[in-house]
Amino acid sequence: MQFDDKVPIYYQIKNYLYHRMVAGELGLGEKLPAVRQLAVDLTVNVNTVQRALREMIDEGYIAPQRGRGNFVTQDATKIATLKQQLTTTYIQDLYGQLHALKLTDAEIIAEIKTYIQQRGDADDQRN
Amino acid sequence: MTSFSHDFRIMWRPKFRNMNQLLFFNLIAVVITMVYQIWQLGLANLEMISTVVGWGLVFGFVAFVLLTRQNEQMLVSDTYRLLPTSDTKLYLANLATSLVSLIYVGAVQVVLVLIGTAMTGKTIRNWFQTNVNFQMSAADLRNVALYGTTSVFWAVAIVLWIWVFINLIHFGTNTISAFLPNVQQRIVKVILAVVLTWVAIRFMSWLAQLESQVYNHFTAVSDITLNATGIWLDLASLFVAIAVVAALNIFMMKRWVEAKY
Amino acid sequence: MTNAIEITQLNYRKNTKTILTDVNLQLAPGKIVGLLGENGAGKTTLMRLIAGVAKNAKGTIAVHGETREAPRRAFVSFSEALQGFRPADKLSQIRDFYALAYPDFSAKKYLDLITFLQIDDDQKLATLSKGTREKFIIALTLSREAAVYLLDEPFNGIDSMSRKRIISSIIQWKQDSATMVISDHYVSEIAALLDEVVIIKDHTVCAHKSSDQIRSEFGLGIEAFYESIYEGDIHDDEL
C-alpha cells in the first residue's frame, strides 16, 4: 500500500481498514492479522498500527479479545452506518468540486448518469 | 559488562587462528626442506635440527610482526572498541592475548625441535657426549635454571616493551591529531617522531649494553651471584617502564584515542 | 519512565573543528527515530558518541540512565562496518564472534534474519556485494536483543529490493520496547517507518518532532519538512 506522506499514517491505516470493512473484505467478526503482521504487510511502524487500532477500538469498529487478537465488530448496523458516512463524505467532495465548476444540480446528476452508462458500455465491450 | 577472561577469549580467537595458519605454513616449509634433504643426502644423513630451528626463527619473527600489527589494529577497530567492556580490560586483554599467542608459537617450535631431535637422535647424542659434561653440580644446575628463567623473563619483557612502545607512538600521534589543525599536526608529528626515535635508539643501546653484561655472566662464571642481582634489577625496572607506558596508553585510550572508521 | 537516550549539553570538537554544539536530546523507549541531516552534519559522530566509541566530548550521554561508557555499550547495538574482521573470514565466524562477545545475541533471531534477508553465511566476507554486506550488518545488529539500536545509513548505495527487505526486517524484529535510531540523508523510503524525526543542522539538533506532528501541524511530508528546514523556509522560531 502506498501512503501519502503529508497525511498522518495512522489516519491512512484507519481509512484503509474502514474501506475493507465496508467492502466486506473484512467480514463481521473476522479476525484481523496480528499487529506486527499488519505492520509488515503495510511497511509501517508497529506503533503506528497500534495507534490506528486503538482508535478503531475506541470507536467500536474493532473488538479486542484478550489473548486472541482483534476482531471486526459483530454489529452490522455499525458497519452500515460507516458505509453511509463514507458515501456521504465522497459525495460531499464530488458535489463540492462540481459545484465549484458552476454545474447545476440537474447537470451534476445528468453527468453522473452519463458517466455510469458509458462505463457500463465500455465494460460490456470488454466482455 | 564482560570480564577480563571473557575479553581474553574474544581477542584470543582471531590471533590463535592466525597463528595456526602461520604454523601450518611453517610445517609445510619444514616438510619440504626435509623431503629435499632426503632426496639430496639420503635418509641416513638427515639432519633436522638446523632445518627446524632455521624455519622456527623465520616464522617466529613473522609471527611477532603479525601479532604486532594485529595488536595495533584491534585497539582502533570498531569491532573491538564497541565491546561492552572497559578500555583498561580491552587493552590488557589485547596485550595478554598477543603475548600468549607468541608463547604458543614458541611452544610449538620447541615441540618441533623435540620431534626433530628424536628423528636425528644420533647426531644430537654425539654432540651432547662430546660437548656437554653431564656431571653438573647442584650449583651449576641452579645457575642453568636461573639463566633459563631470566632469559624467558627478558624475552617477555622485551616483546611487551616493543608492543607498548609502538602503542605509545600510535596513540600519541592520534591524540595530538585530535587537538591540532592539520598544518600544525604535521610539525608536531615530525618533532614527536624525532623524539621517539631518539628514545628507541637509547633503548636499543641500553639493551645492547645489557646483552654484553649477560654475555659476561655466562663466560665469567666466577662472579655469577654478584651480577645476577643487577640483571634482575634491570629486568624489574623494564617491567616498571612497561607498566607506566601501558598505563599512559590506557589513559589516552580512555580520553582521546578513537577507532578508525 | 527512564528515557532510552538522554543527552544533555553535548559538545564535541575534533582537529579544532566544531562537530557538535549544545546537543540536547531525549528519546523515549520503543520509538523508531530518523536522524536526518546533510553529509558531514554530525549524524555519524552523534551515533558514535552514544555508542561510546567517540571520545573526549563534553556533556552527558545516558542510555537507560547509564552514563558510564562501558556499561552503556552493553545496551547499544551499533551497525559497525565489520572492519575488525579479515576479508577471508566466513560470515559464520563473524556470527560466532558476536555470539561470544554479546550476551544478548540471539542465535534464533540471527537465523530468522539471515533466512529472511537471503544471506548464505557460508560465504567469505570479501565475496559479498555492497547490498549483501549491508544486509548482513543489519542481521548482526538486529540479532542482539539490545535496548537501543543505532543504524548508521543502512540504505546507503544498495538496491531497492534489499532496502525493502531491510525495512521489513526492522518492522518484524525490533522488540517493542527497544528504541531505534536510523540515520539517513534520503528520507522518503523510510518515512512511513518513523515515529519521530530528529534533524541535525548547524552542528546541533534543530528539530525533534513526531512524524504525525509534522504531517498534521505543518501539512508536510517528512521529506518536504526536512528540505524546507535545510533551505530555511521554516525558521527556528516556528519549530
Coordinates of N, CA and C in Angstrom, one line a residue, chain B residues 1-2 6 9-11 13-14 17-18 21 70 76-87 174 176-182 185 253-261, chain C residues 12-17 44-45 48 51-57 68-71 73-74 76 78-86 89 93 96-98 100-103 144:
Chain B
M1 N 28.4 -5.8 31.3 CA 29.9 -5.6 31.2 C 30.6 -7.0 31.3
T2 N 31.5 -7.2 30.4 CA 32.2 -8.5 30.4 C 33.4 -8.5 31.2
H6 N 36.7 -13.1 29.8 CA 35.8 -13.1 28.6 C 36.4 -12.3 27.5
R9 N 39.1 -14.3 25.9 CA 38.6 -15.4 25.0 C 38.2 -14.7 23.6
I10 N 37.6 -13.6 23.7 CA 37.1 -12.9 22.5 C 38.3 -12.5 21.6
M11 N 39.4 -12.0 22.2 CA 40.5 -11.5 21.5 C 41.5 -12.6 21.1
R13 N 40.8 -15.7 20.1 CA 40.3 -16.5 18.9 C 41.0 -16.1 17.6
P14 N 40.8 -14.8 17.2 CA 41.4 -14.5 15.9 C 42.9 -14.6 15.8
R17 N 43.8 -18.3 15.5 CA 43.5 -18.7 14.2 C 44.6 -18.3 13.3
N18 N 45.1 -17.0 13.4 CA 46.1 -16.5 12.5 C 47.4 -17.3 12.8
Q21 N 47.4 -20.7 11.2 CA 47.6 -20.7 9.8 C 49.1 -20.5 9.5
Q70 N 48.4 -6.9 14.5 CA 47.1 -7.2 15.0 C 46.8 -6.5 16.3
V76 N 42.1 -0.1 17.5 CA 41.4 1.1 16.8 C 40.4 0.6 15.9
S77 N 39.8 -0.6 16.1 CA 38.7 -1.0 15.2 C 37.4 -1.0 16.0
D78 N 36.3 -0.6 15.3 CA 35.0 -0.5 16.0 C 34.6 -1.9 16.6
T79 N 34.9 -2.9 15.8 CA 34.5 -4.2 16.2 C 34.9 -4.5 17.7
Y80 N 36.1 -4.1 18.1 CA 36.6 -4.4 19.4 C 36.3 -3.2 20.4
R81 N 36.3 -2.0 19.9 CA 36.1 -0.9 20.7 C 34.6 -0.8 21.2
L82 N 33.7 -1.4 20.4 CA 32.3 -1.4 20.8 C 32.0 -2.5 21.9
L83 N 32.9 -3.4 22.2 CA 32.6 -4.4 23.1 C 32.2 -3.8 24.5
P84 N 31.3 -4.4 25.2 CA 30.8 -3.8 26.4 C 31.8 -4.1 27.5
T85 N 33.0 -3.5 27.4 CA 34.0 -3.7 28.4 C 34.8 -2.4 28.6
S86 N 35.5 -2.3 29.7 CA 36.2 -1.0 29.9 C 37.5 -1.0 29.0
D87 N 38.0 0.2 28.7 CA 39.2 0.3 27.9 C 40.4 -0.3 28.5
N174 N 48.0 10.0 17.5 CA 46.5 10.0 17.4 C 45.9 11.1 18.3
I176 N 47.4 13.7 19.5 CA 47.8 15.1 19.0 C 46.9 15.5 17.9
S177 N 46.6 14.5 17.0 CA 45.8 14.9 15.9 C 44.3 15.3 16.3
A178 N 43.9 14.8 17.4 CA 42.6 15.2 17.9 C 42.5 16.7 18.3
F179 N 43.7 17.3 18.6 CA 43.7 18.6 19.1 C 44.1 19.7 18.2
L180 N 45.0 19.3 17.2 CA 45.6 20.3 16.4 C 45.0 20.4 15.0
P181 N 45.0 21.6 14.4 CA 44.5 21.6 13.0 C 45.6 20.9 12.1
N182 N 45.2 20.6 10.9 CA 46.1 19.7 10.1 C 47.5 20.2 9.9
Q185 N 49.6 19.9 13.0 CA 49.8 18.4 13.2 C 51.1 17.9 12.7
M253 N 43.7 6.1 25.7 CA 42.6 5.4 25.0 C 41.3 5.8 25.6
K254 N 41.2 5.9 26.9 CA 40.0 6.3 27.6 C 39.6 7.7 27.2
R255 N 40.6 8.6 27.1 CA 40.2 10.0 26.9 C 40.1 10.4 25.4
W256 N 41.1 10.0 24.6 CA 41.2 10.6 23.3 C 41.2 9.6 22.1
V257 N 41.8 8.5 22.2 CA 42.0 7.6 21.0 C 40.7 6.9 20.6
E258 N 40.3 7.3 19.4 CA 39.1 6.7 18.8 C 39.4 5.6 17.8
A259 N 38.4 4.8 17.5 CA 38.6 3.8 16.5 C 38.6 4.5 15.1
K260 N 39.2 3.9 14.2 CA 39.2 4.4 12.8 C 37.9 4.0 12.2
Y261 N 37.3 4.8 11.3 CA 36.1 4.4 10.6 C 36.0 5.1 9.3
Chain C
Y12 N 31.3 18.5 21.0 CA 32.3 17.7 20.5 C 33.1 18.4 19.5
R13 N 34.4 18.5 19.6 CA 35.3 19.1 18.7 C 36.4 18.1 18.2
K14 N 36.8 18.2 17.0 CA 37.9 17.3 16.5 C 38.8 18.1 15.6
N15 N 40.1 18.0 15.7 CA 41.0 18.8 14.9 C 40.7 20.3 14.9
T16 N 40.3 20.7 16.1 CA 39.9 22.1 16.4 C 38.7 22.5 15.6
K17 N 38.0 21.6 15.0 CA 36.8 21.9 14.3 C 35.6 21.5 15.2
T44 N 26.8 10.7 12.1 CA 27.6 9.5 12.5 C 28.3 9.8 13.8
T45 N 28.9 11.0 14.0 CA 29.5 11.4 15.2 C 28.6 11.2 16.4
R48 N 28.2 7.6 17.2 CA 29.4 7.1 17.8 C 29.6 7.5 19.2
A51 N 27.2 5.4 21.2 CA 27.7 4.1 21.3 C 29.0 4.0 22.2
G52 N 29.6 5.1 22.5 CA 30.8 5.1 23.3 C 32.1 4.8 22.6
V53 N 32.1 5.1 21.3 CA 33.4 4.9 20.6 C 34.0 6.2 20.1
A54 N 33.3 7.3 20.3 CA 33.9 8.6 20.0 C 34.2 9.2 21.4
K55 N 35.4 9.8 21.5 CA 35.9 10.2 22.8 C 36.0 11.7 23.0
N56 N 36.2 12.1 24.2 CA 36.6 13.5 24.5 C 35.4 14.5 24.2
A57 N 34.2 14.1 24.5 CA 33.1 15.0 24.4 C 32.8 15.6 25.7
R68 N 28.1 5.8 32.3 CA 29.4 5.3 32.1 C 29.6 4.6 30.8
E69 N 30.7 4.7 30.2 CA 30.9 4.3 28.8 C 30.7 2.7 28.6
A70 N 31.4 2.0 29.4 CA 31.5 0.5 29.2 C 30.1 -0.1 29.4
P71 N 29.4 0.1 30.5 CA 28.1 -0.5 30.7 C 27.1 0.1 29.7
R73 N 27.7 0.7 26.6 CA 27.9 -0.1 25.3 C 27.1 -1.4 25.3
A74 N 26.9 -1.9 26.5 CA 26.2 -3.2 26.6 C 24.7 -3.0 26.2
V76 N 23.7 -0.9 23.8 CA 23.6 -0.4 22.5 C 24.1 -1.4 21.4
F78 N 25.2 -1.2 17.7 CA 25.5 -0.3 16.6 C 25.9 -1.0 15.4
S79 N 25.4 -0.5 14.2 CA 25.7 -1.2 12.9 C 27.2 -0.8 12.5
E80 N 28.1 -1.6 13.0 CA 29.5 -1.3 12.7 C 29.9 -1.9 11.3
A81 N 31.0 -1.4 10.7 CA 31.3 -1.8 9.4 C 32.1 -3.1 9.2
L82 N 32.3 -3.8 10.3 CA 33.0 -5.1 10.3 C 34.4 -5.0 9.9
Q83 N 35.0 -3.8 10.3 CA 36.4 -3.6 9.9 C 37.4 -4.5 10.7
G84 N 36.9 -5.0 11.9 CA 37.8 -5.8 12.7 C 38.0 -7.2 12.2
F85 N 37.3 -7.6 11.1 CA 37.4 -8.9 10.6 C 38.3 -9.0 9.3
R86 N 38.8 -10.2 9.0 CA 39.6 -10.3 7.8 C 38.7 -10.6 6.6
D89 N 37.5 -14.1 6.3 CA 36.7 -14.7 7.4 C 35.3 -15.0 6.8
Q93 N 31.8 -17.3 11.0 CA 32.9 -17.0 12.0 C 32.6 -15.6 12.7
D96 N 29.9 -16.2 15.1 CA 30.5 -16.8 16.3 C 31.1 -15.7 17.2
F97 N 31.8 -14.8 16.6 CA 32.4 -13.7 17.4 C 31.3 -12.9 18.1
Y98 N 30.2 -12.6 17.4 CA 29.1 -11.8 18.0 C 28.5 -12.6 19.1
L100 N 29.8 -14.8 21.0 CA 30.7 -14.9 22.2 C 30.8 -13.5 22.8
A101 N 30.8 -12.4 22.0 CA 31.1 -11.1 22.5 C 29.9 -10.5 23.2
Y102 N 28.7 -10.8 22.7 CA 27.5 -10.1 23.3 C 26.5 -11.1 23.9
P103 N 26.3 -11.0 25.2 CA 25.4 -11.9 25.9 C 24.0 -11.8 25.4
R144 N 21.0 -8.9 18.1 CA 21.2 -8.6 19.5 C 19.9 -8.1 20.1

